[in-house]
Short mmCIF file of C-alpha atoms in Angstrom, two decimals:
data_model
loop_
_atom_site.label_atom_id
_atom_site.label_comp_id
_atom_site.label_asym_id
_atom_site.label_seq_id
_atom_site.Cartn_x
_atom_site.Cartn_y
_atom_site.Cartn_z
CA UNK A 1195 0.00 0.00 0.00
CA UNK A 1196 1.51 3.28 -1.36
CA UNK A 1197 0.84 7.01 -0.55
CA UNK A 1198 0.82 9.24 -3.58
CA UNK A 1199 2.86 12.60 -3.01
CA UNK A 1200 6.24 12.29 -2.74
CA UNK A 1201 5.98 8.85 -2.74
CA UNK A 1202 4.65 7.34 -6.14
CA UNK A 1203 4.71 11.05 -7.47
CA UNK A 1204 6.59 14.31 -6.98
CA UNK A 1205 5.01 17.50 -5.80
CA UNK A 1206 6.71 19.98 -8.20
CA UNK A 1207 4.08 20.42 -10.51
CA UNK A 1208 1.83 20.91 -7.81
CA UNK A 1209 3.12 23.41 -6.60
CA UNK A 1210 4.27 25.70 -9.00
CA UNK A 1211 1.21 25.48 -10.50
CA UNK A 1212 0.38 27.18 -7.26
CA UNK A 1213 2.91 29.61 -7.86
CA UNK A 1214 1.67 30.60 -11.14
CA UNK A 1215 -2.40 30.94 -10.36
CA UNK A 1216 -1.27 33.06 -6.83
CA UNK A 1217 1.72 35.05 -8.93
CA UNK A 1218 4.46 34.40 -6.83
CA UNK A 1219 7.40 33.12 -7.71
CA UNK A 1220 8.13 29.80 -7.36
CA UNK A 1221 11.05 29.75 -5.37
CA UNK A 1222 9.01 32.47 -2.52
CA UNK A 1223 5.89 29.54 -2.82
CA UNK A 1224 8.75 26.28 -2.39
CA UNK A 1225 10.20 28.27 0.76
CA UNK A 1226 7.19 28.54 2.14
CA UNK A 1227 6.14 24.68 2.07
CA UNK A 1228 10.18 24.21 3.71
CA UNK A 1229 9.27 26.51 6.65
CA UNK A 1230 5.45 24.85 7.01
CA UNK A 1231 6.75 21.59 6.79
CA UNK A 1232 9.66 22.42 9.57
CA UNK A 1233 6.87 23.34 11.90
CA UNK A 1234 4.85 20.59 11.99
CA UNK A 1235 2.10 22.68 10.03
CA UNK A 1236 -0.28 21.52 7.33
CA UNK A 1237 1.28 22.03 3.65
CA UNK A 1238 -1.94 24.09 2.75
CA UNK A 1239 -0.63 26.92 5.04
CA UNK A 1240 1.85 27.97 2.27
CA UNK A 1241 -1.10 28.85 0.27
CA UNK A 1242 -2.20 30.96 3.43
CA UNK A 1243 0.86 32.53 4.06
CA UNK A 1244 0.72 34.14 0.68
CA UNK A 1245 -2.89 34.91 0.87
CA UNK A 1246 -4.39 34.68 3.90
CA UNK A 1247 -8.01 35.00 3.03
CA UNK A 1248 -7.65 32.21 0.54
CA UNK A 1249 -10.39 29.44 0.45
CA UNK A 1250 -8.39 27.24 -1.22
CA UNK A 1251 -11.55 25.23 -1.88
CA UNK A 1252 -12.87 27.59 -4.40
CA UNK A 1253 -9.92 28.50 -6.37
CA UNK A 1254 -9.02 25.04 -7.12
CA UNK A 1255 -12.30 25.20 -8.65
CA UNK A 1256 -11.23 28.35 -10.02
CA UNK A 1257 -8.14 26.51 -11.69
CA UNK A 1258 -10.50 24.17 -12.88
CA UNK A 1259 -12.61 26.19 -14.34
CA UNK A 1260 -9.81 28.17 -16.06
CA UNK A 1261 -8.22 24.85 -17.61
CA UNK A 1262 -5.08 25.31 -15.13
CA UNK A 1263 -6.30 22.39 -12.73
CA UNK A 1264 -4.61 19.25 -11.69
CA UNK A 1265 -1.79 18.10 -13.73
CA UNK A 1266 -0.20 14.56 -14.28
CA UNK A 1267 1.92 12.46 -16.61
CA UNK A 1268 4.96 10.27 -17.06
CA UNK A 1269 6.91 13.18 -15.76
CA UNK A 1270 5.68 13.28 -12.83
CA UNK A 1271 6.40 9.92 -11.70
CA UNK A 1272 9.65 9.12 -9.62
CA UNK A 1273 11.93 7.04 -11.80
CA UNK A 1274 11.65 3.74 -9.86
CA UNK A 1275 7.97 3.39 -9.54
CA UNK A 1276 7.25 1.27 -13.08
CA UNK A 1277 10.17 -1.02 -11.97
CA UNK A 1278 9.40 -1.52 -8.10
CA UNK A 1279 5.54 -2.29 -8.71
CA UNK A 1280 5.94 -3.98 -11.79
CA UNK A 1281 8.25 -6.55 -9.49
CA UNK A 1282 6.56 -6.42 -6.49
CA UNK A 1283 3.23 -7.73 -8.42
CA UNK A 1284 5.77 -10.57 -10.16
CA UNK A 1285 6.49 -11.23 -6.88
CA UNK A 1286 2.61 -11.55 -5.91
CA UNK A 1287 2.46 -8.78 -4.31
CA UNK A 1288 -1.25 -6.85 -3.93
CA UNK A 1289 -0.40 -3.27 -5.11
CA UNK A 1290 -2.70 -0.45 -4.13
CA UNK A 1291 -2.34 3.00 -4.01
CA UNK A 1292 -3.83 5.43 -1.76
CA UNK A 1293 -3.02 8.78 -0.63
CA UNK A 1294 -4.78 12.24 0.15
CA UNK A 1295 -5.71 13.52 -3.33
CA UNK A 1296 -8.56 14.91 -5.08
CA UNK A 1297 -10.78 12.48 -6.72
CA UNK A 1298 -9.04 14.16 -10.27
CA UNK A 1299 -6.11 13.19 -9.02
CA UNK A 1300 -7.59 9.55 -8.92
CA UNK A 1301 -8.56 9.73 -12.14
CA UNK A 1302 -5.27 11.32 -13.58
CA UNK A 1303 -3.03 8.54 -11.49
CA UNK A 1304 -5.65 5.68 -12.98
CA UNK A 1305 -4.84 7.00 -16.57
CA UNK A 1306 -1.02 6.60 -16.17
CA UNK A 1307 -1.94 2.90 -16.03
CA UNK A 1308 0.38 1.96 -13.35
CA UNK A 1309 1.26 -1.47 -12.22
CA UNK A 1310 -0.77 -1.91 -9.79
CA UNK A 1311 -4.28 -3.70 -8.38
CA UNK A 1312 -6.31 -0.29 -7.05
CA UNK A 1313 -5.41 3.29 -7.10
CA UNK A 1314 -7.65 5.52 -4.86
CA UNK A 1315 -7.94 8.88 -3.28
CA UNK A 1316 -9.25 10.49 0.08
CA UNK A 1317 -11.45 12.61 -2.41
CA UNK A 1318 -12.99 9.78 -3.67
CA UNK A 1319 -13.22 7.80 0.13
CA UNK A 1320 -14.47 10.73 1.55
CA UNK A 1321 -12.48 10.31 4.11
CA UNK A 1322 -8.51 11.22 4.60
CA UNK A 1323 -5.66 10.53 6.46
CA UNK A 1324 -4.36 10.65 9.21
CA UNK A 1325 -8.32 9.26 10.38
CA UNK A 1326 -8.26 6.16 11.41
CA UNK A 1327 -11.18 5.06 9.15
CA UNK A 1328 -9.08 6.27 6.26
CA UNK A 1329 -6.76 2.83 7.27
CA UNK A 1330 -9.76 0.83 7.76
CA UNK A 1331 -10.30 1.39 4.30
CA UNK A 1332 -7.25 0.87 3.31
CA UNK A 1333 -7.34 -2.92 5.22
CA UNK A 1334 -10.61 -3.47 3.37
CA UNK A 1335 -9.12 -3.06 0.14
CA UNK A 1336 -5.96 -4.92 0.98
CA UNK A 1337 -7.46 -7.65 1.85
CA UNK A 1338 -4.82 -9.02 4.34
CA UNK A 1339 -4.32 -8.47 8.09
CA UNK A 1340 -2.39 -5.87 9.08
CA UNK A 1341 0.48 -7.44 10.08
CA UNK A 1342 0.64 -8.16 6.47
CA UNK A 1343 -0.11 -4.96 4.86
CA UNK A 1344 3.13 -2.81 4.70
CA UNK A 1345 2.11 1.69 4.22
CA UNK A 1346 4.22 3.32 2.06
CA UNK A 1347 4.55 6.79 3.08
CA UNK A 1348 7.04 10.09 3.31
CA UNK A 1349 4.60 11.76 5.90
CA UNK A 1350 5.29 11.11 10.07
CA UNK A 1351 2.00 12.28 10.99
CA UNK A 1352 0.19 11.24 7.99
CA UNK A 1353 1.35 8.26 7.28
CA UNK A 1354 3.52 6.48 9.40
CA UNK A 1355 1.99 7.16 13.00
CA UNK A 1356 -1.67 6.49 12.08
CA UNK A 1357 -0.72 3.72 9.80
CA UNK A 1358 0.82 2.09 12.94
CA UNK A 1359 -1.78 2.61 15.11
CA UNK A 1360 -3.81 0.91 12.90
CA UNK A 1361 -1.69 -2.05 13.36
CA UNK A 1362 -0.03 -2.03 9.37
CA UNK A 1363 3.51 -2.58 9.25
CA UNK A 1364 4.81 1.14 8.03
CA UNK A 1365 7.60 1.97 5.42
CA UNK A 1366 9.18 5.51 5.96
CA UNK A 1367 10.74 6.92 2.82
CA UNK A 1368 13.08 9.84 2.59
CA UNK A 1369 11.88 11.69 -0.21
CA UNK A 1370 9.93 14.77 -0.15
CA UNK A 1371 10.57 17.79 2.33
CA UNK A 1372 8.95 15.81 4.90
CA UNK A 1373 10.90 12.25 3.91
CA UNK A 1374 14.17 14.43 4.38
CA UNK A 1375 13.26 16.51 7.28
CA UNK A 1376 12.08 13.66 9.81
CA UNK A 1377 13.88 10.45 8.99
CA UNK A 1378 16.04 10.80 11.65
CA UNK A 1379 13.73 11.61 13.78
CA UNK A 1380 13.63 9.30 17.39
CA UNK A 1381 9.59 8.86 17.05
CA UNK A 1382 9.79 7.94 13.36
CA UNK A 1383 12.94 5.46 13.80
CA UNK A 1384 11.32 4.11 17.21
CA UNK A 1385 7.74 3.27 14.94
CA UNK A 1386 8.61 3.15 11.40
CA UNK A 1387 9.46 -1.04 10.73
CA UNK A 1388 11.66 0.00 7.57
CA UNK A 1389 13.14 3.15 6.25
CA UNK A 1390 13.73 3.15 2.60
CA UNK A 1391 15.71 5.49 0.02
CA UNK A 1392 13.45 4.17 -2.68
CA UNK A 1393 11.11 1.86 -3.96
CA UNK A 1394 13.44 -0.34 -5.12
CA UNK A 1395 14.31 -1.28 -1.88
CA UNK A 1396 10.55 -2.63 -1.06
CA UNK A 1397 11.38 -5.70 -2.80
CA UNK A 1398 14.11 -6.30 -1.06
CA UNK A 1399 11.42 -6.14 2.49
CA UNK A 1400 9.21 -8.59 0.40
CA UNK A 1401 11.86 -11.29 -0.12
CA UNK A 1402 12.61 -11.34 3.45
#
């Protein structure tokens, strides 16, 4: 089980497309996600920063609307993802990914045709993480125990503290600002059951 940002996909589209619809520069809008991220904040409080009355709600719509919405291709894709899911389903491996996105998102990562056995979104669950029943989902779809079901994820609070209260077995990887910033963190060591580089390396947890 996979999380989506920074994980299967990188966030640099994201946000300079940000950047572009708030004109700021990208590099001011990229700072601003560093210093968020650093404080434990959400990643939405960039947006904030730079415009503090912003419902963010309605100007995605806004992008929408203005045919500068959500964004992804090939490009957008970290280099080992094909490779790593293409061997971890050889290896018979259920693949399913599942992070906080939109439900466009969904449908954007679905058309990429990925190797994998579900791809699905909080926008689509109506529900997100870190809530508990956000992992309950994710068990249903996995069908396999917990112990079993290994999350993929860059995020501490996100992903690798709820995931292991849920009682999956958590991979932290250290991509991403928040990858970087806390994988040498005590709490994220003490929890996390692997720590990975790359996806690559998931196969490696599978043969074991």
């Amino acid at each position: 089980m996979l999380d989506v940002g920074e994980t299967i996909t990188r966030d640099d589209r994201y946000w300079a497309s940000w950047a572009e619809w708030l004109a700021v520069p990208r590099h001011t809008l990229s700072a601003l996600v560093g210093a968020v991220v650093a404080q434990g904040r959400d990643n939405a409080d960039a947006l904030r920063l730079v415009r503090p009355d912003i419902d963010i709600d309605a100007e995605y719509r806004a992008r929408e609307a203005a045919g500068r919405g959500e964004q992804l291709d090939e490009s957008d894709l970290y280099g080992d993802v094909r490779s790593s899911l293409s061997e971890l389903r050889r290896l018979g491996v259920r693949v399913i990914i599942a992070g906080n996105q939109t439900a466009r998102a969904g449908e954007l990562l679905r058309g990429l045709d990925l190797p994998s056995d579900l791809i699905v979104t909080s926008g689509e669950w109506g529900v997100a993480k870190p809530q508990r029943a956000f992992f309950e989902r994710v068990l249903d779809v996995a069908q396999a125990a917990p112990s079993e079901t290994v999350y993929v994820g860059d995020h501490p609070a996100n992903d690798v503290f709820p995931a292991k209260a849920a009682g999956l077995r958590v991979a932290h990887i250290r991509r991403g600002p928040w990858g970087h910033l806390w994988a040498n963190d005590p709490d994220v060591v003490a929890t996390a059951d692997w720590r990975i580089d790359n996806l690559t390396q998931l196969t490696e947890i599978v043969g074991d």
